[in-house]
Short mmCIF file of C-alpha atoms in Angstrom, two decimals:
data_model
loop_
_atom_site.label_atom_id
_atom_site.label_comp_id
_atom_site.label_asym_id
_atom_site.label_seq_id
_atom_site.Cartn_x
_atom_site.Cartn_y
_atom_site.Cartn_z
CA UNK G 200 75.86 121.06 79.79
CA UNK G 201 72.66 119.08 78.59
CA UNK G 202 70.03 118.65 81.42
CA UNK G 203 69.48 115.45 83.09
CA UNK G 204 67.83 114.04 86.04
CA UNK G 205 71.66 113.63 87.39
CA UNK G 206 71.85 117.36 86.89
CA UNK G 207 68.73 118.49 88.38
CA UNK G 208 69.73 116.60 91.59
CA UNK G 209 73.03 118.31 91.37
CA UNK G 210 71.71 121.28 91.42
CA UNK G 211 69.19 120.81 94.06
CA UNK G 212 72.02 120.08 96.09
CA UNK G 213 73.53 123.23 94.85
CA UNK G 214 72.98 125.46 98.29
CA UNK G 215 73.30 122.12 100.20
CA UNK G 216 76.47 120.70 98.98
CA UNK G 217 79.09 123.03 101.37
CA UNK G 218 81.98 120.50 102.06
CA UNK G 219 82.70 118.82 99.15
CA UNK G 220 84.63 120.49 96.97
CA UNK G 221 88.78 119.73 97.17
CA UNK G 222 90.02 123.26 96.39
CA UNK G 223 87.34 126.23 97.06
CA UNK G 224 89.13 128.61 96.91
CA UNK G 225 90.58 129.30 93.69
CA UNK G 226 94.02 130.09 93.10
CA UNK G 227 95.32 128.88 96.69
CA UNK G 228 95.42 125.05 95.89
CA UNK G 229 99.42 125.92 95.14
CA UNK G 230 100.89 127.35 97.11
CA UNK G 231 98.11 127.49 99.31
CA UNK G 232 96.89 123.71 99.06
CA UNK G 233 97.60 123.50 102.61
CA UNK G 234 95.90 126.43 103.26
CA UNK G 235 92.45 125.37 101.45
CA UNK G 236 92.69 122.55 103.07
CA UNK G 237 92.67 124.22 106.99
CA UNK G 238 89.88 126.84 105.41
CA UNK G 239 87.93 123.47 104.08
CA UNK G 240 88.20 121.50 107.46
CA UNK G 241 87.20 125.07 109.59
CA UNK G 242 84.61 125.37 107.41
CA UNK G 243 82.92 121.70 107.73
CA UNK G 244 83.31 121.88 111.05
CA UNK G 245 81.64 125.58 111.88
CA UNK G 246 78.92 123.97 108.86
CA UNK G 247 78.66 121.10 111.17
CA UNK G 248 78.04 123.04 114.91
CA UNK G 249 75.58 125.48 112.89
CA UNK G 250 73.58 122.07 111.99
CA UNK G 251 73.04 120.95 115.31
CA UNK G 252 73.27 124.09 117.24
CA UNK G 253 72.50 128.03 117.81
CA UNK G 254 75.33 130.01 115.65
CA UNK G 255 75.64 131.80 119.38
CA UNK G 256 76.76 128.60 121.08
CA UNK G 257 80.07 128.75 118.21
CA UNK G 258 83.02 127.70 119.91
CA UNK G 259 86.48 128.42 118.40
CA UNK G 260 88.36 126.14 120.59
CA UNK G 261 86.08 123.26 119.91
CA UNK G 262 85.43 124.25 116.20
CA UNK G 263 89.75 124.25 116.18
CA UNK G 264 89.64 120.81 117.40
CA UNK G 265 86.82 119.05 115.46
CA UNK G 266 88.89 120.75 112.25
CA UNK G 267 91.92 119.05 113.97
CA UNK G 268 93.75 122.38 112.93
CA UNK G 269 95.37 124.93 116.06
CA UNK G 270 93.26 126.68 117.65
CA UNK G 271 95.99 129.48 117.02
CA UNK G 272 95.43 129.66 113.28
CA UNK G 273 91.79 129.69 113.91
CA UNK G 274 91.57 132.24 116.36
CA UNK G 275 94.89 134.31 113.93
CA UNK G 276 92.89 133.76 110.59
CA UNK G 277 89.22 134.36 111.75
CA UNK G 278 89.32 136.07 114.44
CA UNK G 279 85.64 135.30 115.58
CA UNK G 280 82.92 133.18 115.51
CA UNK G 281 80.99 135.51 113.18
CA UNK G 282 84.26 135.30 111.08
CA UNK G 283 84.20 131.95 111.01
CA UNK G 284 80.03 132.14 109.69
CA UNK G 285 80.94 135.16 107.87
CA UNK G 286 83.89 132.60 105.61
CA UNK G 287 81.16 130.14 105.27
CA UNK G 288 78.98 132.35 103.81
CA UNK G 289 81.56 133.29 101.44
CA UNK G 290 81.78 129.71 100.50
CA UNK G 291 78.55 128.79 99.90
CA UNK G 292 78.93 131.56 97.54
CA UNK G 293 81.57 129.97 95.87
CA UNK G 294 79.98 126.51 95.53
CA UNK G 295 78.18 127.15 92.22
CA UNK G 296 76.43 125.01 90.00
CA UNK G 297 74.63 126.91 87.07
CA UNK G 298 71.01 127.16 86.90
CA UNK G 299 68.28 125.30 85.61
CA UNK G 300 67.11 125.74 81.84
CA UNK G 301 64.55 123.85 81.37
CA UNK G 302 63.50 125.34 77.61
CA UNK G 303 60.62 127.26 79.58
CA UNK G 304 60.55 130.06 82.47
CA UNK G 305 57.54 128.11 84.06
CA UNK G 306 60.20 124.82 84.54
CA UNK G 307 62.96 127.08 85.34
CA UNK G 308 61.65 128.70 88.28
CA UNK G 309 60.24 125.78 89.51
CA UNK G 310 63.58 123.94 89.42
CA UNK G 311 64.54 127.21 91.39
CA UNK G 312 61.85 127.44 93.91
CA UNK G 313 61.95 123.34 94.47
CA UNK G 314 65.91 124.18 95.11
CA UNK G 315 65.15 126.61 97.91
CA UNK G 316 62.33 124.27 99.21
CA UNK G 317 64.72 121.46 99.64
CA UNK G 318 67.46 123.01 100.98
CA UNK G 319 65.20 125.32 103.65
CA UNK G 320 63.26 122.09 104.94
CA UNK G 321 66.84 119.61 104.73
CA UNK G 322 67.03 119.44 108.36
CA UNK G 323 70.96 119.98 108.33
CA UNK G 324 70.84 122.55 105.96
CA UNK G 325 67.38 124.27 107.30
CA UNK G 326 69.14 124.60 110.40
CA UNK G 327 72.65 126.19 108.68
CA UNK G 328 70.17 128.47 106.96
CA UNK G 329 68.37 129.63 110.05
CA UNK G 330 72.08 130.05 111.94
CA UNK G 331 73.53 132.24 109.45
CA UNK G 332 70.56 134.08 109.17
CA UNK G 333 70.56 135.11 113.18
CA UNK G 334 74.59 135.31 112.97
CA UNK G 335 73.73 138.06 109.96
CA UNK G 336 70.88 139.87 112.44
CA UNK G 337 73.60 140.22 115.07
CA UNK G 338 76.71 140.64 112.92
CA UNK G 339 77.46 143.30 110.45
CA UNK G 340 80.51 141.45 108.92
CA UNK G 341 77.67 138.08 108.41
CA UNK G 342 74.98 140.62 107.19
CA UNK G 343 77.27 141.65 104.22
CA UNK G 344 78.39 137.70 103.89
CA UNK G 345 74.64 136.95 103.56
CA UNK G 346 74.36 139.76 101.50
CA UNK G 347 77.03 138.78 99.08
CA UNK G 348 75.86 134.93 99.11
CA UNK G 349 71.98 135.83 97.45
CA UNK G 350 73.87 138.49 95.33
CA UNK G 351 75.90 135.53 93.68
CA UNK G 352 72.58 133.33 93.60
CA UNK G 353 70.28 135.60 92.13
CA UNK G 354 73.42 136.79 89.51
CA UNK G 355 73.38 133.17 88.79
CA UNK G 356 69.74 132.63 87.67
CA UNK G 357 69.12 136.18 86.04
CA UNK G 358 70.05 134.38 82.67
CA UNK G 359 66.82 132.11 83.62
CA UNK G 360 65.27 135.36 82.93
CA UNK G 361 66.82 137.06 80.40
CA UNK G 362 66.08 133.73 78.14
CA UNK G 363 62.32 134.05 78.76
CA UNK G 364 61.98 137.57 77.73
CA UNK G 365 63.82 136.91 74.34
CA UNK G 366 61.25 133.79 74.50
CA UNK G 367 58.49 136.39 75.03
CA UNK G 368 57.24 134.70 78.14
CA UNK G 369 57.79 138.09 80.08
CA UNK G 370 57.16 141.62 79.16
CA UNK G 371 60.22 143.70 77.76
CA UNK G 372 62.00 145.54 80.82
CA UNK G 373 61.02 142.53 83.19
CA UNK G 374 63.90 142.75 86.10
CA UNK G 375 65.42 139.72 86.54
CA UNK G 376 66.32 140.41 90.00
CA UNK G 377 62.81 141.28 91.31
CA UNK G 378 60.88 138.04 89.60
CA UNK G 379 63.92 135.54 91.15
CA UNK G 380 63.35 137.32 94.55
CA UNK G 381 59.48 137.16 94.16
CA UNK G 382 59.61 133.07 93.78
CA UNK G 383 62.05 132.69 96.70
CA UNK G 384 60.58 135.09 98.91
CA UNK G 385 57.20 134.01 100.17
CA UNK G 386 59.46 130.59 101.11
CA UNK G 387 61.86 132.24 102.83
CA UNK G 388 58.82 134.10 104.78
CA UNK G 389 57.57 131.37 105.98
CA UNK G 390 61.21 129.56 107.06
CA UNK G 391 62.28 132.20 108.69
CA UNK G 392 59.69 135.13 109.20
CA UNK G 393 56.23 133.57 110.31
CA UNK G 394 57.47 130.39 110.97
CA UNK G 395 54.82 128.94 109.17
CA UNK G 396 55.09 125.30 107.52
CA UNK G 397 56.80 125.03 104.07
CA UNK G 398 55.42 122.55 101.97
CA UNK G 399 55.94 122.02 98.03
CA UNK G 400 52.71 123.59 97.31
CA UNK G 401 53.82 126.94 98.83
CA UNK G 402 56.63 126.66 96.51
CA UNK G 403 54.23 126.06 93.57
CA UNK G 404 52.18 128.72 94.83
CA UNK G 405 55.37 131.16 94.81
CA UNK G 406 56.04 130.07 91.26
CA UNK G 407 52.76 130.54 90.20
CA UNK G 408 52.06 133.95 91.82
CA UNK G 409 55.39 135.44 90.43
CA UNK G 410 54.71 134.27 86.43
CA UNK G 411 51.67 136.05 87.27
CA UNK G 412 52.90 139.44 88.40
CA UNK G 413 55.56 139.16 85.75
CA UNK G 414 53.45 138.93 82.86
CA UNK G 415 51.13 141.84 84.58
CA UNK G 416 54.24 144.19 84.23
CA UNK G 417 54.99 143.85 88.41
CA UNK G 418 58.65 143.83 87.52
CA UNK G 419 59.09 146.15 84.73
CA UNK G 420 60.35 149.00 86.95
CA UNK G 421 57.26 151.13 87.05
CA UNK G 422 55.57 149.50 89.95
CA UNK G 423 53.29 152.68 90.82
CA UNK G 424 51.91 153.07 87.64
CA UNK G 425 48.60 152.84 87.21
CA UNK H 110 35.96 153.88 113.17
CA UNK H 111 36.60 156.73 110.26
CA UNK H 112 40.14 156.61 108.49
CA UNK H 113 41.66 159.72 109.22
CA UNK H 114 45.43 160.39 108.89
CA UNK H 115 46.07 160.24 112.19
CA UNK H 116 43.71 156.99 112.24
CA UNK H 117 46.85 156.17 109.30
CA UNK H 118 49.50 157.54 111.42
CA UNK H 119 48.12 155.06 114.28
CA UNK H 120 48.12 152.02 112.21
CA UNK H 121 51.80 152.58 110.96
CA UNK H 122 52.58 152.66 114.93
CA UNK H 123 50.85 149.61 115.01
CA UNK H 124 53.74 147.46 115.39
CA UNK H 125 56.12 150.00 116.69
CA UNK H 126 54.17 151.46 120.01
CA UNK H 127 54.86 148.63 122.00
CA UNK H 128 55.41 150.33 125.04
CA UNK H 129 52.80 152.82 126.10
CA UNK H 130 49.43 151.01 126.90
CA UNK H 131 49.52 150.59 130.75
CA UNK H 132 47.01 147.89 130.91
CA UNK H 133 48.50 145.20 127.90
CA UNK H 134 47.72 142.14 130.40
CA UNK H 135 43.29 142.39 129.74
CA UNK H 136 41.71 141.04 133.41
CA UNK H 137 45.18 141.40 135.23
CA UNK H 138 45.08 145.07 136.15
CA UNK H 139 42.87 144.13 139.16
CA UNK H 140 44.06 142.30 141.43
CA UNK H 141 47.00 141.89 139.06
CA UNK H 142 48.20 145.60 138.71
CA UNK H 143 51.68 145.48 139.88
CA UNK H 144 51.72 141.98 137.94
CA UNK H 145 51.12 144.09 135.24
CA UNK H 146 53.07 147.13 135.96
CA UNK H 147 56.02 144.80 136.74
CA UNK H 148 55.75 143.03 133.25
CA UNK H 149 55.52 146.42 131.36
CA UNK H 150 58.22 147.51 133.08
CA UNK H 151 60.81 144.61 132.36
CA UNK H 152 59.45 144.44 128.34
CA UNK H 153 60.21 148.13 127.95
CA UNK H 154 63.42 146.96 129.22
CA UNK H 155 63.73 143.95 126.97
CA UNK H 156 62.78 146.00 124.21
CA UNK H 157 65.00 149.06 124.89
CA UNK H 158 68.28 146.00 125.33
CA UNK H 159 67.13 144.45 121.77
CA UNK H 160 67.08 147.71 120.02
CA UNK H 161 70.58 148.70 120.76
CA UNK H 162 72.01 145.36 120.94
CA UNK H 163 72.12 141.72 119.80
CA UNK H 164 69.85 139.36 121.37
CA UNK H 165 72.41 137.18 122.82
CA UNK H 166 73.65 139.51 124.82
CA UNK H 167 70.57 140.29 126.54
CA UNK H 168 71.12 140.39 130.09
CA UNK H 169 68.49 139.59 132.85
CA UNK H 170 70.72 141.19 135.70
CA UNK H 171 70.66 144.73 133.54
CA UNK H 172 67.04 144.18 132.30
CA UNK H 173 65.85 143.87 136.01
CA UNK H 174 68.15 146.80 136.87
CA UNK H 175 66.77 148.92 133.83
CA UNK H 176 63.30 147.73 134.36
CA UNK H 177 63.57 148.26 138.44
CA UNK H 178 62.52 144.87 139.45
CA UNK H 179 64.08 142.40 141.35
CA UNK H 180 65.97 139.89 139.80
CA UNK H 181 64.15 137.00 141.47
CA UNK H 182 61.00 138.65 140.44
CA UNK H 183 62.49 138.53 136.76
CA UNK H 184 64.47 135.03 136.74
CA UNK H 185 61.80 133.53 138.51
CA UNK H 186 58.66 134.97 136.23
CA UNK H 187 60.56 134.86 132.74
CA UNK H 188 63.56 132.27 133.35
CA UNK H 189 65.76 132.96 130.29
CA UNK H 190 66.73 135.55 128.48
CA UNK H 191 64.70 133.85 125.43
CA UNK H 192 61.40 134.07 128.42
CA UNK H 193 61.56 137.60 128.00
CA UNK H 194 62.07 137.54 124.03
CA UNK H 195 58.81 135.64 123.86
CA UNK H 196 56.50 137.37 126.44
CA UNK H 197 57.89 140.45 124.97
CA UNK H 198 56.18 139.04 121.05
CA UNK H 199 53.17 137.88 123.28
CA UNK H 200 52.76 141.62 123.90
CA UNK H 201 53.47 142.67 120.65
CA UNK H 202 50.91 140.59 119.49
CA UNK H 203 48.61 142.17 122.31
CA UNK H 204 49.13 145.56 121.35
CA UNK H 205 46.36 146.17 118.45
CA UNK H 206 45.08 148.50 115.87
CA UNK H 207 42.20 147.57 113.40
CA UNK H 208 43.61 147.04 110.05
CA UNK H 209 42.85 149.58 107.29
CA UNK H 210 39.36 149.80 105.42
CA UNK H 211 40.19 152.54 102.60
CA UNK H 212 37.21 151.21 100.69
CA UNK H 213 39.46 149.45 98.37
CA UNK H 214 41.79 146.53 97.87
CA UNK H 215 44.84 148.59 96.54
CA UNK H 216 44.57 151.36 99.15
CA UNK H 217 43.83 148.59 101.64
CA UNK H 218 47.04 146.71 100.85
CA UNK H 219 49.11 149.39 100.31
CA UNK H 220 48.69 150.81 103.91
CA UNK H 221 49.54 147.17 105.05
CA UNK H 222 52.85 147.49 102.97
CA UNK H 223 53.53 151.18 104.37
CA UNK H 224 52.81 150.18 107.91
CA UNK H 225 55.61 147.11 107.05
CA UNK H 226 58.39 149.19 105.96
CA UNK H 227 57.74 152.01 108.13
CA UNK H 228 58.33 149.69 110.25
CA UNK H 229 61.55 147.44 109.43
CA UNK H 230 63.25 150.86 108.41
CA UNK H 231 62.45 152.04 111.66
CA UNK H 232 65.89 152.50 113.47
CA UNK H 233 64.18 151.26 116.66
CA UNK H 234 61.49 149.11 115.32
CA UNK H 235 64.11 147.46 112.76
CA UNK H 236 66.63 146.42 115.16
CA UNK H 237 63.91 145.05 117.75
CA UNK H 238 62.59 142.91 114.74
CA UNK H 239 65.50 141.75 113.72
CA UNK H 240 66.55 140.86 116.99
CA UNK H 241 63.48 138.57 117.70
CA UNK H 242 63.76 136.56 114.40
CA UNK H 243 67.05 135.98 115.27
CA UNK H 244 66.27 135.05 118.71
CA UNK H 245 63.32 132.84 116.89
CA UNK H 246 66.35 131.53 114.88
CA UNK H 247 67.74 129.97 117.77
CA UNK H 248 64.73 129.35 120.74
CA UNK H 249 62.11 127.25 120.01
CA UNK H 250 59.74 129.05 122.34
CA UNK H 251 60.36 132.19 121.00
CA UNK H 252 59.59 130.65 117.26
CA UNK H 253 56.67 130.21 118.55
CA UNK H 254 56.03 133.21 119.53
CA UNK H 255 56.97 134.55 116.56
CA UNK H 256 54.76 132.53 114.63
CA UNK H 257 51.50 133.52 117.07
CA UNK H 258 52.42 137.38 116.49
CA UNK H 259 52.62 136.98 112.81
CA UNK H 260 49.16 134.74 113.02
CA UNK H 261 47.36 137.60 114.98
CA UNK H 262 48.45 140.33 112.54
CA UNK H 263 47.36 138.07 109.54
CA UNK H 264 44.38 137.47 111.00
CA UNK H 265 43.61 141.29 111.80
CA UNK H 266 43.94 141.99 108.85
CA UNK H 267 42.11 139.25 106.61
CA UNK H 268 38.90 141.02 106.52
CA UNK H 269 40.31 143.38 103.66
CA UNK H 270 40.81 140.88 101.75
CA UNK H 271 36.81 139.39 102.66
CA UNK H 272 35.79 142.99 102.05
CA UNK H 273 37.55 142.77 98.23
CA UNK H 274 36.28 139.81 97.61
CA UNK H 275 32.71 140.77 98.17
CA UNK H 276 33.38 143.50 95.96
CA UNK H 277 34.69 141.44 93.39
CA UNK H 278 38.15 142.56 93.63
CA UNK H 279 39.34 139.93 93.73
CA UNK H 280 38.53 135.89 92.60
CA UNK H 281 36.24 134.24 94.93
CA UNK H 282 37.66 131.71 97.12
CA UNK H 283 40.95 134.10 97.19
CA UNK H 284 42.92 132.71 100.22
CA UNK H 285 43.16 136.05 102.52
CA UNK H 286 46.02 134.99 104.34
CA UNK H 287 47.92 134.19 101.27
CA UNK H 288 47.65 137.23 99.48
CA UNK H 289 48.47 139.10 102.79
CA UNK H 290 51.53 136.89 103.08
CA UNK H 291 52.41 138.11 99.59
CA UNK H 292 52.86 141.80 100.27
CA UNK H 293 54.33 141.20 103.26
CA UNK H 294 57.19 138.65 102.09
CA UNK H 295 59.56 140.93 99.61
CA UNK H 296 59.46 143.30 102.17
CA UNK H 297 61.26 140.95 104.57
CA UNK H 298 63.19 139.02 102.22
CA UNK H 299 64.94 142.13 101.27
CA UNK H 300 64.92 143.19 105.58
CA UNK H 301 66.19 139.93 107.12
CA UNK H 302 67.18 137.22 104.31
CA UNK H 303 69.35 139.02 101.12
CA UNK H 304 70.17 142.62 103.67
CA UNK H 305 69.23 144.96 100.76
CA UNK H 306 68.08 148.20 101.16
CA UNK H 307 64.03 148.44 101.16
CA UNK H 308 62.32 151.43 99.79
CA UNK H 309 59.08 152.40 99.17
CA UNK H 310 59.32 151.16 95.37
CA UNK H 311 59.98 148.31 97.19
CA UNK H 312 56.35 147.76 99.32
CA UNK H 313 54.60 149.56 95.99
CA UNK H 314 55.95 146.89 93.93
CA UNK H 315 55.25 144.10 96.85
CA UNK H 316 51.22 145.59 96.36
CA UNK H 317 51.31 145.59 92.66
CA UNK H 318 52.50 142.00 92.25
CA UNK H 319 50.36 140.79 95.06
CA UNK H 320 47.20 141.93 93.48
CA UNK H 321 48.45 140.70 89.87
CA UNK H 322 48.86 137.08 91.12
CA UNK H 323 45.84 137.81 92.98
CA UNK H 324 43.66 138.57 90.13
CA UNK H 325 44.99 135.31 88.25
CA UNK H 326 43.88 133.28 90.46
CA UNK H 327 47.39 132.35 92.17
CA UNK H 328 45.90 132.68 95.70
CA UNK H 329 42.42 130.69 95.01
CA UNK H 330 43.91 127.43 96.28
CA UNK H 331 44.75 125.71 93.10
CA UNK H 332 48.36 127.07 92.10
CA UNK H 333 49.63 123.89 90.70
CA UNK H 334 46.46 123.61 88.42
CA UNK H 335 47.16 124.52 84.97
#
């Protein structure tokens, strides 16, 4: 898949595009094509009350009618609310685009860390982001969700990595893992942590900071040596 | 003030001993000191509900039972149970230690990490924290809250980063507050964004990148400059 500008904005939209895929589950479009199809109307609508309210407000009777699906098989199939957030998660996971490769790691990590910055300050999506984020400090079952969901992201971008150390932009041993997390962490700091502002230079700043540490050795899994 | 370790130990409580100082209100304890006996009392209480439970579920009937106050006394002074959440991080930002001053950049950092993830791994501590930025998820007062105790413990503990720079630790014009926000961020990334485990290799490696980027300039104000 060559990149284009058409690209790049798909994959922006990447963590932001939730609802828009027909069958999202895999394997369940037949015989389960009616199924996806409840799981993808749930899902909007929980997506659509974590937009525009606290995850703790989630109503299953309401979220069953805005889905225009029984409130029977909602309550039967997820139980809870934090099911229903937990599902979402799992979704998002699913919605996959792959990641940038821009021909440098500089350009790929900013496509990365511009991803995260438009996503965390969308206002629909900042505020999913933030919901699912409390649902996981309250929930166990959303904790592992949100757990699984940054596992498939940063699985998805380690080849971002992998390409600059056979490029020689990183030291041998660099973990993949560790420099993705160090661009998207100081964002997600501010967004959710400090509360701080989030502005495109702070995800420059990220970028900038973790090419930095990389090339010191930071992430070649001897951190304390000295 | 000498660093000792028990002037170490103290720091690392820092954040965690949020309960024992029986004057945290400064020019209330006379005439106000059953205003401020009263308040203690109902934020141990707050605290002591967060750490076992979600923050949703916190209860202003059982805090004022717990606390032995009045309801009225409680409803009326804190409102909500999101009142309490945010007087309780006004407090937390009250309660004060001086940041470290090992005599170097490194040790001075590293001690900031420590205190950090002594901290989130706390069973107590860790629950309580992840119950207010959850509760900062979802209440825009206590966001703000959350964002004045983070701004306080920046602030306390920018002079190490003054200090290094008039040793020439680090580039001049380093921005203190940014290279503080960089040790700080992996470690809660990992606490209350992806839900992985955080070690120690974790805040050691949070240190060493830090002062990498650091040392390249990333924190000098000019990050997209290349």
């Amino acid at each position: 898949m060559s990149e284009t500008v058409a690209d790049r904005a798909a994959l922006m939209e990447q963590e932001t595009r939730l609802s828009e895929s027909p069958s999202a589950v895999p394997g369940t479009v037949r015989p389960g094509g009616r199924t996806a199809k409840v799981r993808r109307a749930v899902l909007d609508a929980t997506e659509d009350a974590l937009a525009t309210a606290a995850f703790h407000t989630l109503n299953m009777d309401q979220i069953a009618a805005s889905a225009g699906v029984g409130k029977t098989t909602v309550y039967r199939r997820w139980g809870s609310p934090t099911g229903l957030v937990a599902d979402l998660l799992h979704d998002m996971a699913e919605q996959s685009l792959p990641a940038a490769d821009t021909g440098s790691l500089p350009g790929d990590l900013r496509a990365n860390a511009a991803l995260v910055h438009r996503t965390l300050t969308d206002p629909r999506m900042g505020a999913v982001f933030r919901a699912v984020i409390a649902a996981a400090a309250c929930d166990e079952e959303c904790a592992r969700a949100l757990n699984g969901f940054y596992r498939t992201r940063l699985a998805e971008w380690a080849p971002v990595v992998t390409r600059a150390a056979a490029r020689g932009e990183v030291p041998a041993g660099t973990d993949a893992l560790e420099l993705l997390r160090a661009v998207s962490a100081p964002l997600y700091y501010r967004f959710a942590i400090t509360r701080e502002e989030l502005t495109e230079a702070d995800a420059e700043r990220a970028v900038t900071a973790a090419l930095a540490a990389a090339s010191a050795g930071a992430f070649t899994g001897r951190p304390g040596a000295e």
